[in-house]
Tab-separated table of C-alpha atoms in Angstrom:
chain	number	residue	atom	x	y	z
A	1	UNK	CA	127.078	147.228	121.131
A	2	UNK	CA	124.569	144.248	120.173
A	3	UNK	CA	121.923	143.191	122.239
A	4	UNK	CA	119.342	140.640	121.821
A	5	UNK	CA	115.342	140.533	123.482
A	6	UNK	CA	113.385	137.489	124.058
A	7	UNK	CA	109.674	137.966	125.438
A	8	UNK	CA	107.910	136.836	127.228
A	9	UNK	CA	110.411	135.443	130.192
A	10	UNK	CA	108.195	133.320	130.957
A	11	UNK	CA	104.922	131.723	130.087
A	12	UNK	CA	102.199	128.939	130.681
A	13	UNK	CA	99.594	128.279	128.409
A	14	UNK	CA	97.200	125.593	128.388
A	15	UNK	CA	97.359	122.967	125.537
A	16	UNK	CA	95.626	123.421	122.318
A	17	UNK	CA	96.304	127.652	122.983
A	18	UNK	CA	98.557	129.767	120.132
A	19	UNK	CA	101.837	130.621	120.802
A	20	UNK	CA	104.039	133.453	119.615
A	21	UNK	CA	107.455	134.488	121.126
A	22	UNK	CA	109.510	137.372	119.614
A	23	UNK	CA	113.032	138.198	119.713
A	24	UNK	CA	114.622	141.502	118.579
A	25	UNK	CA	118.464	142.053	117.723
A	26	UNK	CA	119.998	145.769	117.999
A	27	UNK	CA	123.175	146.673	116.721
A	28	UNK	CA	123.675	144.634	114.382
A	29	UNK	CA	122.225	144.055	110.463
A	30	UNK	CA	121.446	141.121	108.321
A	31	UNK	CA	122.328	138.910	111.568
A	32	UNK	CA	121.700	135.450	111.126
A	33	UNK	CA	118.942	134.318	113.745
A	34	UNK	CA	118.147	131.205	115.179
A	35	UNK	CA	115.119	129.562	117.712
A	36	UNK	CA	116.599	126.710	119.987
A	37	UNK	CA	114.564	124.435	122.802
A	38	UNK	CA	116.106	123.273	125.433
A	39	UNK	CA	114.003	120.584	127.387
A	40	UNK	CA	115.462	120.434	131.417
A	41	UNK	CA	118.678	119.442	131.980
A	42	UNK	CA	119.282	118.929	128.268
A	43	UNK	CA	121.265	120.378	125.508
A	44	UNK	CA	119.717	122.891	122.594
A	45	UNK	CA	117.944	121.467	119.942
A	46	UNK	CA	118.120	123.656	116.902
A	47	UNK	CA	114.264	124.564	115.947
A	48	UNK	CA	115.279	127.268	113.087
A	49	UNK	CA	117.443	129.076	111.146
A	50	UNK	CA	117.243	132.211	109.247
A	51	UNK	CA	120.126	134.032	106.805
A	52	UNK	CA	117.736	136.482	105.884
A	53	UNK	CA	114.311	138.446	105.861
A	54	UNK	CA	111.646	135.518	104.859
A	55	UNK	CA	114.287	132.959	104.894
A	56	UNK	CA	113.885	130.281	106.899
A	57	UNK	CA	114.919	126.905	107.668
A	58	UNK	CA	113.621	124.581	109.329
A	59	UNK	CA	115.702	121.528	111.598
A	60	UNK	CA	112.967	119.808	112.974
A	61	UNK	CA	108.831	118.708	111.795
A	62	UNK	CA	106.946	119.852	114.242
A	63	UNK	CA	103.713	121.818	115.357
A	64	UNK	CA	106.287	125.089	115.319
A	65	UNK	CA	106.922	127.741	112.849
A	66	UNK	CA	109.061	130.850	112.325
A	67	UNK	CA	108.804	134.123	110.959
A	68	UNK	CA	111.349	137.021	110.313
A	69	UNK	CA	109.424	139.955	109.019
A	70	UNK	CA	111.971	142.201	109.646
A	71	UNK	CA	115.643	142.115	109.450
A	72	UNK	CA	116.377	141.924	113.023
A	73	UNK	CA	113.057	140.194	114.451
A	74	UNK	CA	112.647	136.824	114.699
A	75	UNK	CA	109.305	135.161	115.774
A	76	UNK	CA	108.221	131.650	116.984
A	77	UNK	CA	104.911	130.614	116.805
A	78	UNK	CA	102.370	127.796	117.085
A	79	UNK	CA	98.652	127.232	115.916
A	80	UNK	CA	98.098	124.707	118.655
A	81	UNK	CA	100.318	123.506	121.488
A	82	UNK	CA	101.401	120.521	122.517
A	83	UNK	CA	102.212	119.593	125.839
A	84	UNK	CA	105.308	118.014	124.572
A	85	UNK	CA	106.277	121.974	123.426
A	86	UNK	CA	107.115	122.269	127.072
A	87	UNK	CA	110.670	123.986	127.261
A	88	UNK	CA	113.346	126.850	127.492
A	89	UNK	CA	113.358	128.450	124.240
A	90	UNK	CA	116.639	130.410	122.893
A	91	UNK	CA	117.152	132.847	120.153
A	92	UNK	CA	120.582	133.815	119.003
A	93	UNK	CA	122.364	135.702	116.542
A	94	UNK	CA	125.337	135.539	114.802
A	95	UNK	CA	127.411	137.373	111.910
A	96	UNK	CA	126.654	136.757	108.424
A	97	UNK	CA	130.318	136.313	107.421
A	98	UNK	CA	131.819	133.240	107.133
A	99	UNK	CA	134.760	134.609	109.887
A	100	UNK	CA	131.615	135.595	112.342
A	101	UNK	CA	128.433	132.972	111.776
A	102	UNK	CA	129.957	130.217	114.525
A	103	UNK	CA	129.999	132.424	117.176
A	104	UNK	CA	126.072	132.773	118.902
A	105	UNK	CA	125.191	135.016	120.695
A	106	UNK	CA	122.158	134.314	122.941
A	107	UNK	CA	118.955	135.522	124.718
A	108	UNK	CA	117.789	135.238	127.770
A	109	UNK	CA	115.563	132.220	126.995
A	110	UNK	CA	111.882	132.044	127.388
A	111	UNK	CA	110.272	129.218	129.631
A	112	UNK	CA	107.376	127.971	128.516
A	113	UNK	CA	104.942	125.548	130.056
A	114	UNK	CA	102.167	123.650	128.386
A	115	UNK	CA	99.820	122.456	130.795
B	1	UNK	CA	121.491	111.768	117.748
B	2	UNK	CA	123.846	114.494	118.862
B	3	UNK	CA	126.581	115.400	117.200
B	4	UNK	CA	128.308	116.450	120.186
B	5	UNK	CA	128.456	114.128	123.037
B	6	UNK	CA	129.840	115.488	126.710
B	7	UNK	CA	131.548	113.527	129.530
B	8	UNK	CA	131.166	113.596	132.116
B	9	UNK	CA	127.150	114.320	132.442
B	10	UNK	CA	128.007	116.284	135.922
B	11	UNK	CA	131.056	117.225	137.769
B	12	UNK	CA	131.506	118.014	141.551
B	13	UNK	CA	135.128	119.693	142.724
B	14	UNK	CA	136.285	121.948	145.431
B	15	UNK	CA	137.343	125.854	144.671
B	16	UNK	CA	141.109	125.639	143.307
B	17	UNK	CA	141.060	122.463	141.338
B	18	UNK	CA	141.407	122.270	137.753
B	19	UNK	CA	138.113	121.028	136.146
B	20	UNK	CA	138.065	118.797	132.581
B	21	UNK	CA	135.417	118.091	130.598
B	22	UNK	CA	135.520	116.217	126.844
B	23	UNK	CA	133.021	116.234	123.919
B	24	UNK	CA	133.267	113.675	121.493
B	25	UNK	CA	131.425	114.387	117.912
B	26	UNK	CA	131.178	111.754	114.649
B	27	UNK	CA	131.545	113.788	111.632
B	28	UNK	CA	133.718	115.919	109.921
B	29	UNK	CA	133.419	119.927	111.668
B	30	UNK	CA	134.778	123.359	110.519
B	31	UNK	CA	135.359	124.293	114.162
B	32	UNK	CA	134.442	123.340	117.609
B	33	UNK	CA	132.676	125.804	120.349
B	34	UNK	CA	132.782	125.817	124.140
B	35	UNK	CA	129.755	127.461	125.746
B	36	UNK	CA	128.877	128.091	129.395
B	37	UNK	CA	124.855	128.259	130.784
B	38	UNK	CA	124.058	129.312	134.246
B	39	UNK	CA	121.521	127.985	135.471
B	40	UNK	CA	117.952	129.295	133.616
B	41	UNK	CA	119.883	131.752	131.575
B	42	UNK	CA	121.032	132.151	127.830
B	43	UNK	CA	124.719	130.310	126.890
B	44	UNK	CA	127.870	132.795	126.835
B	45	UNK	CA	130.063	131.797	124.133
B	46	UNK	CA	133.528	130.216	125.788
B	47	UNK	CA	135.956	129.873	122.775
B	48	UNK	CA	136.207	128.583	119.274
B	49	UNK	CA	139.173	125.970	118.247
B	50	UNK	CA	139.062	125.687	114.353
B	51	UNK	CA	139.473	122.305	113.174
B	52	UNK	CA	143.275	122.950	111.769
B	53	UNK	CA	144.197	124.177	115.335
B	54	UNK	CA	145.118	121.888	118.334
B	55	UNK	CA	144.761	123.772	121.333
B	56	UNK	CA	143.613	127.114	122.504
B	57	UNK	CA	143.908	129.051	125.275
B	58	UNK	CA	141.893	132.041	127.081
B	59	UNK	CA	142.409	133.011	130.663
B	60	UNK	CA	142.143	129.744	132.426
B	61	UNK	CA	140.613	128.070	129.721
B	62	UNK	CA	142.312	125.670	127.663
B	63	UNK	CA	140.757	124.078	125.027
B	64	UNK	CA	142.232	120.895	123.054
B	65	UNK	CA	140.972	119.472	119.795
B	66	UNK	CA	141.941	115.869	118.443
B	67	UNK	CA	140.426	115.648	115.111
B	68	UNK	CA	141.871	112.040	114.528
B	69	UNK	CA	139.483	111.407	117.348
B	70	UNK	CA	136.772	113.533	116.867
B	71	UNK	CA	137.237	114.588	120.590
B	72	UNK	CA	137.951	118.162	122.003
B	73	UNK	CA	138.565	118.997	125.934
B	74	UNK	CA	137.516	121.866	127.962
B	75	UNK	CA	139.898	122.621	131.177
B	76	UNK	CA	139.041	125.016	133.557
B	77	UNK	CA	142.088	125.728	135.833
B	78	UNK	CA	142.011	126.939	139.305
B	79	UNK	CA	138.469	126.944	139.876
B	80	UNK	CA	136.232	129.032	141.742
B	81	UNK	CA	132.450	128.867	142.957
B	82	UNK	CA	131.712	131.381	140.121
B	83	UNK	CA	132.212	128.838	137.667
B	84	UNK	CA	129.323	126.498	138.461
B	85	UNK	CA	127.274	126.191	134.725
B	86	UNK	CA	126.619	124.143	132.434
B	87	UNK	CA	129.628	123.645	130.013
B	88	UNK	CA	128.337	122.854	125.874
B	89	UNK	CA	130.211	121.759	123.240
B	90	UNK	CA	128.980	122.688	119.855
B	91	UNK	CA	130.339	121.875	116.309
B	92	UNK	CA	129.548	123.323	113.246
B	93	UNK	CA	129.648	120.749	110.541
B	94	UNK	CA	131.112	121.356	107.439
B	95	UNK	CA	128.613	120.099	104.961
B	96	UNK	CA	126.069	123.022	106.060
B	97	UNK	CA	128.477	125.431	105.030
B	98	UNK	CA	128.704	126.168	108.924
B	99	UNK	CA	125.379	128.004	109.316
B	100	UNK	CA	124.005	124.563	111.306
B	101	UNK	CA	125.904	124.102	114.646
B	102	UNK	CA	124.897	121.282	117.054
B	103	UNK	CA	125.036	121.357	121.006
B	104	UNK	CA	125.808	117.990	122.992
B	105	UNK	CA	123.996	117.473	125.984
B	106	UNK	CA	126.428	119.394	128.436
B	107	UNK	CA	128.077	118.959	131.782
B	108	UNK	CA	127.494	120.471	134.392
B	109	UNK	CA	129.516	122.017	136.689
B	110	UNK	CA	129.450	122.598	140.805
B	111	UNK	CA	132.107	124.429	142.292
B	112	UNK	CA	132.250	123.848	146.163
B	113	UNK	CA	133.637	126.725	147.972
């Protein structure tokens, strides 16, 4: 069966710091991954997208980037944070078939604060 | 804005009643998704209505779409304590080819026992 990791569960980092978050897929290949925030009480916000190994789109200009080195890891990272970059941040996966991409399927979420 | 726009913004009922919530969206979709948060946790995909497809049901969901109105419903029947989440709509929009789907805002959910 598929399973997808998000690390750290939880961090605070002060502003100006570098951030990097990871997320892992297993049982699954050529997944299509995406990195969500979700600021408190809202809805997601769709940060990236990736179809495939160095793809990646991007939904939103910000101080945020994303990397997929690998086919099933998925990384978001900053240079410099904001304290705005405050928030719950979700990876997902879904099929790369056109009968499988709508359904996500996501991580546990890491909460990061910027203080 | 949001594609996907969820009403009401919170919803209070007692164990046993049915529970409703809508989404409203503005542009043309391939389908419409129903997704459930707890609280501090990942979403758990609900159900999927396709945009040819009027209603749907799973368990004691039932799920509605009204593409004339660009509105879809989410009804929970019989409710019980274990259903307090967040509820999300999400639509995947048909110029993106589907690979860009956009969550409203959500409602959210309490149970009373």
């Amino acid at each position: 069966s598929q399973t997808i990791h998000q690390w750290p569960a939880t961090l605070v980092q002060p502003v100006g710091s570098p951030l990097s978050l990871e997320c892992t897929v297993e049982g699954t290949s050529n997944p299509n991954l995406y990195w969500y925030r979700q600021a408190a009480g809202r809805g997601l916000q769709l940060l990236f997208y990736s179809v495939g190994i160095g793809q990646i789109s991007s939904e939103v200009p910000q101080n945020l980037s994303a990397s997929r080195p690998q086919d099933r890891q998925f990384i978001l990272s900053s240079k410099k944070l904001l304290l705005s970059d405050s928030g719950f941040y979700l990876c997902a996966w879904s099929g790369s078939q056109r009968t499988t991409y709508n359904e996500q399927f996501f991580g546990p979420g890491t909460r990061l604060t910027v203080l | 804005s949001q594609q996907g726009e969820e009403d009401p913004q919170a919803l209070s009922i007692q164990e046993g009643e049915n529970a409703t919530m809508n989404c409203s969206y503005k542009t043309s979709i391939n389908n419409l998704q129903w997704y459930r948060q707890n609280s501090g946790r990942g979403l758990v995909h609900l159900i999927l209505i396709r945009s040819n497809e009027r209603e749907k049901h799973s368990g004691r969901l039932r799920v509605t779409l009204d593409t004339s109105k660009k509105s879809s419903s989410l009804l929970i029947t019989a409710s019980r304590a274990a259903d307090t989440a967040s509820y999300f709509c999400a639509t995947a929009l048909i110029n993106t080819g589907g690979f860009k789907t956009i969550f409203g805002a959500g409602t959210r959910l309490f149970v009373k026992a």
